[in-house]
Amino acid sequence: MSEYEFPLVFFTVLCQWAIGAIVAVTALIYARPAWLTDEKRFACLRKVAVGVFIVNVIGSLLSLLHLGTPTGAYRAILGIGHSWLSREVVAFFLLNVVAFFWTVAFVFGGRRHALVKGISLLTSIVGVAAILVSAQVYYQMGSHPMWHSAMTHLSFIATALLLGFASLSIVVGAYNVEGEDKGAMPSLLPMGILLGAIALLVVILWYGQGLVRQDQLMQSAIVLFSSGLMGWLIFGGVVTGTGTAVYLLRKPSISVATGGVLMLVVLSAAVCGRMLFYYGVMSQSPWF
């Protein structure tokens, strides 16, 4: 078993990115209904919806690589009554179903604004629930204090907020450049990035306090902060995320090239953070 658990790293990061983007889109269309009624703006959201669905499907499929026998994945639902892992499988299956209809609503139901808003809210709720169920899979392991903490839930939510709101903010900023619409950056989008960066910082600081403890969390903290991945997590996630939010709050437009680079930095930081999440526990023995 890999100490970094790459299939799970990309499954969780990509699906949380997709969920965060769905939440960001939902917040945008509720705060700014004009994005539903303006054809050019709605066309922009339509492309985002398709991209988000693809990211979520890819992430879900990558989770199967973690299984010894991927074709037997259906058996995971047999323990839904007592297993959080089974509930996670069901939760993400439901998310993919709802996300499919969410995407269809954007692609084919553009004039049905109430439908788009309603299914966006539903998909956001299902997505957040899936994140919390996924976090619970790790939280239940009481023998690992790094996972058995509310910080596990917060770190998953932080990833969703940071990636989801960053990607939509950059798309909107790039749209502003092409459409020369300089006032179309709702402050809630950069604020969503900032909230994700702050949540990530809280998680990192909590890991840091483990260095002064005398238990297994101290061992995990030493592993985390001795890795170069932690430095990139801080720079790419907290610093770059905060900088991007502040920039977009002051200037509501950004070039595609600059936005793409910033998104890659933030995404790579999220991947590094999730690698550390698994490495901090899996590098120790016994695991369970």
PDB file of C-alpha atoms in Angstrom:
ATOM      1  CA  MET A   1       0.000   0.000   0.000  1.00  0.00           C
ATOM      2  CA  SER A   2       1.514   3.336  -1.039  1.00  0.00           C
ATOM      3  CA  GLU A   3       2.241   5.828   1.747  1.00  0.00           C
ATOM      4  CA  TYR A   4       0.829   8.599  -0.434  1.00  0.00           C
ATOM      5  CA  GLU A   5      -2.272   6.711  -1.634  1.00  0.00           C
ATOM      6  CA  PHE A   6      -2.278   8.435  -5.037  1.00  0.00           C
ATOM      7  CA  PRO A   7      -5.649   7.049  -6.248  1.00  0.00           C
ATOM      8  CA  LEU A   8      -7.286   8.436  -3.106  1.00  0.00           C
ATOM      9  CA  VAL A   9      -5.330  11.684  -3.357  1.00  0.00           C
ATOM     10  CA  PHE A  10      -6.668  12.435  -6.831  1.00  0.00           C
ATOM     11  CA  PHE A  11     -10.132  11.050  -6.076  1.00  0.00           C
ATOM     12  CA  THR A  12     -10.620  13.329  -3.088  1.00  0.00           C
ATOM     13  CA  VAL A  13      -8.954  16.413  -4.561  1.00  0.00           C
ATOM     14  CA  LEU A  14     -10.714  16.264  -7.943  1.00  0.00           C
ATOM     15  CA  CYS A  15     -14.155  15.478  -6.515  1.00  0.00           C
ATOM     16  CA  GLN A  16     -13.812  18.149  -3.842  1.00  0.00           C
ATOM     17  CA  TRP A  17     -12.729  20.602  -6.539  1.00  0.00           C
ATOM     18  CA  ALA A  18     -15.854  19.753  -8.534  1.00  0.00           C
ATOM     19  CA  ILE A  19     -18.098  20.101  -5.482  1.00  0.00           C
ATOM     20  CA  GLY A  20     -16.528  23.427  -4.566  1.00  0.00           C
ATOM     21  CA  ALA A  21     -17.090  24.682  -8.113  1.00  0.00           C
ATOM     22  CA  ILE A  22     -20.745  23.593  -7.980  1.00  0.00           C
ATOM     23  CA  VAL A  23     -21.174  25.485  -4.709  1.00  0.00           C
ATOM     24  CA  ALA A  24     -19.462  28.532  -6.242  1.00  0.00           C
ATOM     25  CA  VAL A  25     -21.714  28.447  -9.317  1.00  0.00           C
ATOM     26  CA  THR A  26     -24.763  28.094  -7.074  1.00  0.00           C
ATOM     27  CA  ALA A  27     -23.691  31.070  -4.956  1.00  0.00           C
ATOM     28  CA  LEU A  28     -23.085  33.125  -8.095  1.00  0.00           C
ATOM     29  CA  ILE A  29     -26.452  32.496  -9.725  1.00  0.00           C
ATOM     30  CA  TYR A  30     -28.331  33.166  -6.484  1.00  0.00           C
ATOM     31  CA  ALA A  31     -26.377  36.360  -5.786  1.00  0.00           C
ATOM     32  CA  ARG A  32     -26.328  37.537  -9.403  1.00  0.00           C
ATOM     33  CA  PRO A  33     -29.410  36.268 -11.300  1.00  0.00           C
ATOM     34  CA  ALA A  34     -28.178  38.275 -14.322  1.00  0.00           C
ATOM     35  CA  TRP A  35     -25.795  35.394 -15.043  1.00  0.00           C
ATOM     36  CA  LEU A  36     -28.862  33.289 -15.835  1.00  0.00           C
ATOM     37  CA  THR A  37     -30.624  35.839 -18.025  1.00  0.00           C
ATOM     38  CA  ASP A  38     -27.646  37.114 -20.012  1.00  0.00           C
ATOM     39  CA  GLU A  39     -26.927  34.658 -22.843  1.00  0.00           C
ATOM     40  CA  LYS A  40     -23.161  35.281 -23.011  1.00  0.00           C
ATOM     41  CA  ARG A  41     -22.731  34.931 -19.272  1.00  0.00           C
ATOM     42  CA  PHE A  42     -24.900  31.821 -19.146  1.00  0.00           C
ATOM     43  CA  ALA A  43     -22.875  30.304 -22.008  1.00  0.00           C
ATOM     44  CA  CYS A  44     -19.807  30.793 -19.809  1.00  0.00           C
ATOM     45  CA  LEU A  45     -21.492  28.943 -16.935  1.00  0.00           C
ATOM     46  CA  ARG A  46     -22.602  26.202 -19.326  1.00  0.00           C
ATOM     47  CA  LYS A  47     -18.963  25.492 -20.218  1.00  0.00           C
ATOM     48  CA  VAL A  48     -18.032  25.524 -16.537  1.00  0.00           C
ATOM     49  CA  ALA A  49     -20.786  23.005 -15.744  1.00  0.00           C
ATOM     50  CA  VAL A  50     -19.564  20.578 -18.399  1.00  0.00           C
ATOM     51  CA  GLY A  51     -15.977  20.907 -17.192  1.00  0.00           C
ATOM     52  CA  VAL A  52     -16.988  20.390 -13.562  1.00  0.00           C
ATOM     53  CA  PHE A  53     -18.929  17.237 -14.408  1.00  0.00           C
ATOM     54  CA  ILE A  54     -15.944  15.810 -16.294  1.00  0.00           C
ATOM     55  CA  VAL A  55     -13.613  16.535 -13.350  1.00  0.00           C
ATOM     56  CA  ASN A  56     -16.020  14.839 -10.944  1.00  0.00           C
ATOM     57  CA  VAL A  57     -16.358  11.739 -13.136  1.00  0.00           C
ATOM     58  CA  ILE A  58     -12.585  11.444 -13.570  1.00  0.00           C
ATOM     59  CA  GLY A  59     -12.080  11.768  -9.825  1.00  0.00           C
ATOM     60  CA  SER A  60     -14.715   9.145  -9.093  1.00  0.00           C
ATOM     61  CA  LEU A  61     -13.213   6.688 -11.589  1.00  0.00           C
ATOM     62  CA  LEU A  62      -9.739   7.164 -10.132  1.00  0.00           C
ATOM     63  CA  SER A  63     -11.056   5.999  -6.768  1.00  0.00           C
ATOM     64  CA  LEU A  64     -11.509   2.533  -8.280  1.00  0.00           C
ATOM     65  CA  LEU A  65      -7.733   2.216  -8.731  1.00  0.00           C
ATOM     66  CA  HIS A  66      -7.457   1.972  -4.961  1.00  0.00           C
ATOM     67  CA  LEU A  67      -9.361  -1.310  -5.001  1.00  0.00           C
ATOM     68  CA  GLY A  68      -7.609  -4.607  -5.444  1.00  0.00           C
ATOM     69  CA  THR A  69     -10.455  -5.725  -7.726  1.00  0.00           C
ATOM     70  CA  PRO A  70     -12.117  -2.641  -9.287  1.00  0.00           C
ATOM     71  CA  THR A  71     -14.809  -4.785 -10.923  1.00  0.00           C
ATOM     72  CA  GLY A  72     -15.997  -5.786  -7.478  1.00  0.00           C
ATOM     73  CA  ALA A  73     -16.593  -2.195  -6.401  1.00  0.00           C
ATOM     74  CA  TYR A  74     -20.349  -2.778  -6.245  1.00  0.00           C
ATOM     75  CA  ARG A  75     -19.835  -4.947  -3.154  1.00  0.00           C
ATOM     76  CA  ALA A  76     -18.852  -1.830  -1.206  1.00  0.00           C
ATOM     77  CA  ILE A  77     -22.493  -0.829  -0.805  1.00  0.00           C
ATOM     78  CA  LEU A  78     -23.293  -4.031   1.087  1.00  0.00           C
ATOM     79  CA  GLY A  79     -22.111  -2.494   4.363  1.00  0.00           C
ATOM     80  CA  ILE A  80     -24.072   0.736   4.147  1.00  0.00           C
ATOM     81  CA  GLY A  81     -25.775   0.026   7.459  1.00  0.00           C
ATOM     82  CA  HIS A  82     -22.540   0.117   9.454  1.00  0.00           C
ATOM     83  CA  SER A  83     -19.663   1.211   7.213  1.00  0.00           C
ATOM     84  CA  TRP A  84     -18.746   4.834   6.420  1.00  0.00           C
ATOM     85  CA  LEU A  85     -16.772   3.562   3.432  1.00  0.00           C
ATOM     86  CA  SER A  86     -19.958   2.050   1.996  1.00  0.00           C
ATOM     87  CA  ARG A  87     -21.805   5.285   2.675  1.00  0.00           C
ATOM     88  CA  GLU A  88     -19.054   7.186   0.870  1.00  0.00           C
ATOM     89  CA  VAL A  89     -19.488   4.989  -2.200  1.00  0.00           C
ATOM     90  CA  VAL A  90     -23.240   5.592  -2.184  1.00  0.00           C
ATOM     91  CA  ALA A  91     -22.808   9.317  -1.551  1.00  0.00           C
ATOM     92  CA  PHE A  92     -20.518   9.818  -4.528  1.00  0.00           C
ATOM     93  CA  PHE A  93     -22.679   7.633  -6.744  1.00  0.00           C
ATOM     94  CA  LEU A  94     -25.627   9.879  -5.904  1.00  0.00           C
ATOM     95  CA  LEU A  95     -23.462  12.948  -6.456  1.00  0.00           C
ATOM     96  CA  ASN A  96     -22.547  11.797  -9.959  1.00  0.00           C
ATOM     97  CA  VAL A  97     -26.200  11.157 -10.777  1.00  0.00           C
ATOM     98  CA  VAL A  98     -27.341  14.544  -9.498  1.00  0.00           C
ATOM     99  CA  ALA A  99     -24.341  16.299 -11.098  1.00  0.00           C
ATOM    100  CA  PHE A 100     -25.292  14.734 -14.436  1.00  0.00           C
ATOM    101  CA  PHE A 101     -28.769  16.240 -14.296  1.00  0.00           C
ATOM    102  CA  TRP A 102     -27.246  19.524 -13.055  1.00  0.00           C
ATOM    103  CA  THR A 103     -25.072  19.620 -16.169  1.00  0.00           C
ATOM    104  CA  VAL A 104     -28.016  18.703 -18.400  1.00  0.00           C
ATOM    105  CA  ALA A 105     -30.002  21.562 -16.864  1.00  0.00           C
ATOM    106  CA  PHE A 106     -27.263  24.019 -17.806  1.00  0.00           C
ATOM    107  CA  VAL A 107     -26.786  22.622 -21.306  1.00  0.00           C
ATOM    108  CA  PHE A 108     -30.436  22.180 -22.284  1.00  0.00           C
ATOM    109  CA  GLY A 109     -32.503  24.095 -19.721  1.00  0.00           C
ATOM    110  CA  GLY A 110     -31.107  27.588 -20.085  1.00  0.00           C
ATOM    111  CA  ARG A 111     -34.502  29.306 -20.170  1.00  0.00           C
ATOM    112  CA  ARG A 112     -35.799  27.406 -17.144  1.00  0.00           C
ATOM    113  CA  HIS A 113     -34.113  29.556 -14.553  1.00  0.00           C
ATOM    114  CA  ALA A 114     -36.022  28.142 -11.587  1.00  0.00           C
ATOM    115  CA  LEU A 115     -34.973  24.627 -12.606  1.00  0.00           C
ATOM    116  CA  VAL A 116     -31.313  25.601 -12.906  1.00  0.00           C
ATOM    117  CA  LYS A 117     -31.318  27.352  -9.529  1.00  0.00           C
ATOM    118  CA  GLY A 118     -33.181  24.524  -7.827  1.00  0.00           C
ATOM    119  CA  ILE A 119     -30.994  21.695  -9.102  1.00  0.00           C
ATOM    120  CA  SER A 120     -27.856  23.757  -8.429  1.00  0.00           C
ATOM    121  CA  LEU A 121     -28.860  24.097  -4.776  1.00  0.00           C
ATOM    122  CA  LEU A 122     -29.701  20.380  -4.567  1.00  0.00           C
ATOM    123  CA  THR A 123     -26.383  19.371  -6.132  1.00  0.00           C
ATOM    124  CA  SER A 124     -24.484  21.644  -3.746  1.00  0.00           C
ATOM    125  CA  ILE A 125     -26.202  20.047  -0.749  1.00  0.00           C
ATOM    126  CA  VAL A 126     -25.503  16.521  -2.016  1.00  0.00           C
ATOM    127  CA  GLY A 127     -21.892  17.497  -2.738  1.00  0.00           C
ATOM    128  CA  VAL A 128     -21.221  18.966   0.711  1.00  0.00           C
ATOM    129  CA  ALA A 129     -22.834  15.895   2.279  1.00  0.00           C
ATOM    130  CA  ALA A 130     -20.526  13.664   0.202  1.00  0.00           C
ATOM    131  CA  ILE A 131     -17.481  15.601   1.439  1.00  0.00           C
ATOM    132  CA  LEU A 132     -18.545  15.191   5.071  1.00  0.00           C
ATOM    133  CA  VAL A 133     -19.225  11.474   4.618  1.00  0.00           C
ATOM    134  CA  SER A 134     -15.812  11.074   2.981  1.00  0.00           C
ATOM    135  CA  ALA A 135     -14.137  12.867   5.893  1.00  0.00           C
ATOM    136  CA  GLN A 136     -15.974  10.617   8.322  1.00  0.00           C
ATOM    137  CA  VAL A 137     -14.258   7.575   6.789  1.00  0.00           C
ATOM    138  CA  TYR A 138     -10.989   8.867   8.275  1.00  0.00           C
ATOM    139  CA  TYR A 139     -12.381  10.552  11.375  1.00  0.00           C
ATOM    140  CA  GLN A 140     -13.733   7.232  12.675  1.00  0.00           C
ATOM    141  CA  MET A 141     -10.173   5.868  13.037  1.00  0.00           C
ATOM    142  CA  GLY A 142      -9.616   6.788  16.664  1.00  0.00           C
ATOM    143  CA  SER A 143      -6.137   5.263  16.762  1.00  0.00           C
ATOM    144  CA  HIS A 144      -4.865   8.004  14.422  1.00  0.00           C
ATOM    145  CA  PRO A 145      -5.229  11.429  16.087  1.00  0.00           C
ATOM    146  CA  MET A 146      -4.226  13.210  12.882  1.00  0.00           C
ATOM    147  CA  TRP A 147      -7.359  11.860  11.203  1.00  0.00           C
ATOM    148  CA  HIS A 148      -9.566  11.566  14.301  1.00  0.00           C
ATOM    149  CA  SER A 149     -10.227  15.296  14.468  1.00  0.00           C
ATOM    150  CA  ALA A 150     -12.646  17.865  13.107  1.00  0.00           C
ATOM    151  CA  MET A 151      -9.633  19.169  11.179  1.00  0.00           C
ATOM    152  CA  THR A 152     -10.148  16.306   8.723  1.00  0.00           C
ATOM    153  CA  HIS A 153     -13.573  17.676   7.840  1.00  0.00           C
ATOM    154  CA  LEU A 154     -12.227  21.232   7.727  1.00  0.00           C
ATOM    155  CA  SER A 155      -9.333  20.289   5.459  1.00  0.00           C
ATOM    156  CA  PHE A 156     -11.686  18.635   2.954  1.00  0.00           C
ATOM    157  CA  ILE A 157     -14.002  21.664   3.013  1.00  0.00           C
ATOM    158  CA  ALA A 158     -10.990  23.986   2.643  1.00  0.00           C
ATOM    159  CA  THR A 159      -9.896  22.128  -0.500  1.00  0.00           C
ATOM    160  CA  ALA A 160     -13.376  22.412  -1.999  1.00  0.00           C
ATOM    161  CA  LEU A 161     -13.653  26.134  -1.260  1.00  0.00           C
ATOM    162  CA  LEU A 162     -10.143  26.996  -2.389  1.00  0.00           C
ATOM    163  CA  LEU A 163     -10.235  25.086  -5.679  1.00  0.00           C
ATOM    164  CA  GLY A 164     -13.903  25.605  -6.504  1.00  0.00           C
ATOM    165  CA  PHE A 165     -14.047  29.341  -5.916  1.00  0.00           C
ATOM    166  CA  ALA A 166     -10.577  29.915  -7.394  1.00  0.00           C
ATOM    167  CA  SER A 167     -11.462  28.177 -10.648  1.00  0.00           C
ATOM    168  CA  LEU A 168     -14.790  29.984 -11.066  1.00  0.00           C
ATOM    169  CA  SER A 169     -13.250  33.330 -10.093  1.00  0.00           C
ATOM    170  CA  ILE A 170     -10.526  32.888 -12.707  1.00  0.00           C
ATOM    171  CA  VAL A 171     -13.069  31.900 -15.354  1.00  0.00           C
ATOM    172  CA  VAL A 172     -15.171  34.976 -14.547  1.00  0.00           C
ATOM    173  CA  GLY A 173     -12.056  37.161 -14.507  1.00  0.00           C
ATOM    174  CA  ALA A 174     -11.029  35.852 -17.917  1.00  0.00           C
ATOM    175  CA  TYR A 175     -14.576  36.417 -19.184  1.00  0.00           C
ATOM    176  CA  ASN A 176     -14.323  40.031 -18.023  1.00  0.00           C
ATOM    177  CA  VAL A 177     -11.213  40.498 -20.166  1.00  0.00           C
ATOM    178  CA  GLU A 178     -12.820  38.993 -23.271  1.00  0.00           C
ATOM    179  CA  GLY A 179     -16.215  40.633 -22.731  1.00  0.00           C
ATOM    180  CA  GLU A 180     -14.790  43.888 -21.398  1.00  0.00           C
ATOM    181  CA  ASP A 181     -17.290  43.701 -18.544  1.00  0.00           C
ATOM    182  CA  LYS A 182     -15.183  45.173 -15.759  1.00  0.00           C
ATOM    183  CA  GLY A 183     -17.842  45.118 -13.053  1.00  0.00           C
ATOM    184  CA  ALA A 184     -18.967  41.493 -13.193  1.00  0.00           C
ATOM    185  CA  MET A 185     -16.783  40.013 -10.434  1.00  0.00           C
ATOM    186  CA  PRO A 186     -19.064  39.455  -7.433  1.00  0.00           C
ATOM    187  CA  SER A 187     -17.023  39.843  -4.250  1.00  0.00           C
ATOM    188  CA  LEU A 188     -18.408  36.532  -2.948  1.00  0.00           C
ATOM    189  CA  LEU A 189     -16.157  34.617  -5.380  1.00  0.00           C
ATOM    190  CA  PRO A 190     -12.789  35.995  -4.183  1.00  0.00           C
ATOM    191  CA  MET A 191     -14.134  35.869  -0.624  1.00  0.00           C
ATOM    192  CA  GLY A 192     -14.784  32.159  -1.132  1.00  0.00           C
ATOM    193  CA  ILE A 193     -11.126  31.704  -2.109  1.00  0.00           C
ATOM    194  CA  LEU A 194     -10.050  33.670   0.957  1.00  0.00           C
ATOM    195  CA  LEU A 195     -12.275  31.585   3.228  1.00  0.00           C
ATOM    196  CA  GLY A 196     -10.719  28.406   1.814  1.00  0.00           C
ATOM    197  CA  ALA A 197      -7.187  29.760   2.343  1.00  0.00           C
ATOM    198  CA  ILE A 198      -8.004  30.718   5.950  1.00  0.00           C
ATOM    199  CA  ALA A 199      -9.509  27.292   6.641  1.00  0.00           C
ATOM    200  CA  LEU A 200      -6.381  25.664   5.201  1.00  0.00           C
ATOM    201  CA  LEU A 201      -4.188  27.855   7.413  1.00  0.00           C
ATOM    202  CA  VAL A 202      -6.177  26.786  10.483  1.00  0.00           C
ATOM    203  CA  VAL A 203      -5.584  23.127   9.573  1.00  0.00           C
ATOM    204  CA  ILE A 204      -1.840  23.704   9.084  1.00  0.00           C
ATOM    205  CA  LEU A 205      -1.567  25.533  12.428  1.00  0.00           C
ATOM    206  CA  TRP A 206      -3.375  22.649  14.104  1.00  0.00           C
ATOM    207  CA  TYR A 207      -0.872  20.236  12.603  1.00  0.00           C
ATOM    208  CA  GLY A 208       1.869  22.507  13.911  1.00  0.00           C
ATOM    209  CA  GLN A 209       0.679  22.360  17.506  1.00  0.00           C
ATOM    210  CA  GLY A 210       1.182  18.608  17.294  1.00  0.00           C
ATOM    211  CA  LEU A 211       4.939  19.261  17.413  1.00  0.00           C
ATOM    212  CA  VAL A 212       4.728  20.104  21.120  1.00  0.00           C
ATOM    213  CA  ARG A 213       2.628  17.101  22.085  1.00  0.00           C
ATOM    214  CA  GLN A 214       3.818  13.759  23.355  1.00  0.00           C
ATOM    215  CA  ASP A 215       1.650  11.352  21.401  1.00  0.00           C
ATOM    216  CA  GLN A 216       1.197   9.891  17.937  1.00  0.00           C
ATOM    217  CA  LEU A 217       0.111  13.284  16.575  1.00  0.00           C
ATOM    218  CA  MET A 218       3.601  14.579  17.291  1.00  0.00           C
ATOM    219  CA  GLN A 219       5.053  11.830  15.103  1.00  0.00           C
ATOM    220  CA  SER A 220       2.677  12.769  12.283  1.00  0.00           C
ATOM    221  CA  ALA A 221       3.495  16.471  12.691  1.00  0.00           C
ATOM    222  CA  ILE A 222       7.223  15.786  12.467  1.00  0.00           C
ATOM    223  CA  VAL A 223       6.668  13.832   9.264  1.00  0.00           C
ATOM    224  CA  LEU A 224       4.554  16.643   7.771  1.00  0.00           C
ATOM    225  CA  PHE A 225       6.816  19.566   8.579  1.00  0.00           C
ATOM    226  CA  SER A 226      10.002  17.736   7.584  1.00  0.00           C
ATOM    227  CA  SER A 227       8.593  17.299   4.058  1.00  0.00           C
ATOM    228  CA  GLY A 228       9.126  19.857   1.303  1.00  0.00           C
ATOM    229  CA  LEU A 229       5.498  19.299   0.346  1.00  0.00           C
ATOM    230  CA  MET A 230       4.460  21.354   3.381  1.00  0.00           C
ATOM    231  CA  GLY A 231       6.328  24.373   2.062  1.00  0.00           C
ATOM    232  CA  TRP A 232       4.534  24.149  -1.274  1.00  0.00           C
ATOM    233  CA  LEU A 233       1.191  23.673   0.490  1.00  0.00           C
ATOM    234  CA  ILE A 234       1.739  26.898   2.414  1.00  0.00           C
ATOM    235  CA  PHE A 235       2.991  28.836  -0.606  1.00  0.00           C
ATOM    236  CA  GLY A 236       0.590  27.451  -3.201  1.00  0.00           C
ATOM    237  CA  GLY A 237      -2.478  27.094  -1.005  1.00  0.00           C
ATOM    238  CA  VAL A 238      -2.372  29.812   1.640  1.00  0.00           C
ATOM    239  CA  VAL A 239      -0.139  32.481   0.078  1.00  0.00           C
ATOM    240  CA  THR A 240      -1.145  32.112  -3.585  1.00  0.00           C
ATOM    241  CA  GLY A 241      -4.790  31.556  -2.705  1.00  0.00           C
ATOM    242  CA  THR A 242      -4.873  34.682  -0.542  1.00  0.00           C
ATOM    243  CA  GLY A 243      -2.980  36.697  -3.139  1.00  0.00           C
ATOM    244  CA  THR A 244      -5.353  35.638  -5.902  1.00  0.00           C
ATOM    245  CA  ALA A 245      -8.379  36.582  -3.799  1.00  0.00           C
ATOM    246  CA  VAL A 246      -6.973  40.007  -2.931  1.00  0.00           C
ATOM    247  CA  TYR A 247      -6.018  40.678  -6.559  1.00  0.00           C
ATOM    248  CA  LEU A 248      -9.478  39.790  -7.874  1.00  0.00           C
ATOM    249  CA  LEU A 249     -11.168  41.871  -5.192  1.00  0.00           C
ATOM    250  CA  ARG A 250      -9.220  44.889  -6.442  1.00  0.00           C
ATOM    251  CA  LYS A 251      -9.206  44.101 -10.160  1.00  0.00           C
ATOM    252  CA  PRO A 252     -12.083  41.952 -11.511  1.00  0.00           C
ATOM    253  CA  SER A 253     -10.272  40.737 -14.632  1.00  0.00           C
ATOM    254  CA  ILE A 254      -7.353  38.438 -15.305  1.00  0.00           C
ATOM    255  CA  SER A 255      -5.699  37.022 -18.407  1.00  0.00           C
ATOM    256  CA  VAL A 256      -6.199  33.377 -19.307  1.00  0.00           C
ATOM    257  CA  ALA A 257      -2.453  32.697 -19.082  1.00  0.00           C
ATOM    258  CA  THR A 258      -2.053  34.262 -15.645  1.00  0.00           C
ATOM    259  CA  GLY A 259      -5.220  32.636 -14.362  1.00  0.00           C
ATOM    260  CA  GLY A 260      -4.111  29.255 -15.672  1.00  0.00           C
ATOM    261  CA  VAL A 261      -0.765  29.480 -13.904  1.00  0.00           C
ATOM    262  CA  LEU A 262      -2.374  30.533 -10.630  1.00  0.00           C
ATOM    263  CA  MET A 263      -4.878  27.693 -10.868  1.00  0.00           C
ATOM    264  CA  LEU A 264      -2.116  25.153 -11.478  1.00  0.00           C
ATOM    265  CA  VAL A 265      -0.213  26.428  -8.445  1.00  0.00           C
ATOM    266  CA  VAL A 266      -3.265  26.211  -6.178  1.00  0.00           C
ATOM    267  CA  LEU A 267      -4.256  22.793  -7.561  1.00  0.00           C
ATOM    268  CA  SER A 268      -0.757  21.382  -7.115  1.00  0.00           C
ATOM    269  CA  ALA A 269      -0.731  22.695  -3.544  1.00  0.00           C
ATOM    270  CA  ALA A 270      -4.019  20.917  -2.858  1.00  0.00           C
ATOM    271  CA  VAL A 271      -2.544  17.679  -4.208  1.00  0.00           C
ATOM    272  CA  CYS A 272       0.536  18.121  -1.999  1.00  0.00           C
ATOM    273  CA  GLY A 273      -1.678  18.759   1.004  1.00  0.00           C
ATOM    274  CA  ARG A 274      -3.658  15.601   0.403  1.00  0.00           C
ATOM    275  CA  MET A 275      -0.462  13.598  -0.089  1.00  0.00           C
ATOM    276  CA  LEU A 276       0.654  14.824   3.329  1.00  0.00           C
ATOM    277  CA  PHE A 277      -2.743  13.920   4.771  1.00  0.00           C
ATOM    278  CA  TYR A 278      -2.156  10.268   3.878  1.00  0.00           C
ATOM    279  CA  TYR A 279       1.616  10.261   4.372  1.00  0.00           C
ATOM    280  CA  GLY A 280       1.338  11.600   7.910  1.00  0.00           C
ATOM    281  CA  VAL A 281      -0.431   8.390   8.926  1.00  0.00           C
ATOM    282  CA  MET A 282       0.596   5.803   6.361  1.00  0.00           C
ATOM    283  CA  SER A 283       4.323   6.427   6.942  1.00  0.00           C
ATOM    284  CA  GLN A 284       3.906   5.034  10.441  1.00  0.00           C
ATOM    285  CA  SER A 285       3.447   1.435  11.499  1.00  0.00           C
ATOM    286  CA  PRO A 286       1.243  -0.249  12.563  1.00  0.00           C
ATOM    287  CA  TRP A 287      -1.438   1.550  10.583  1.00  0.00           C
ATOM    288  CA  PHE A 288      -4.522   0.144  12.301  1.00  0.00           C
TER     289      PHE A 288
END
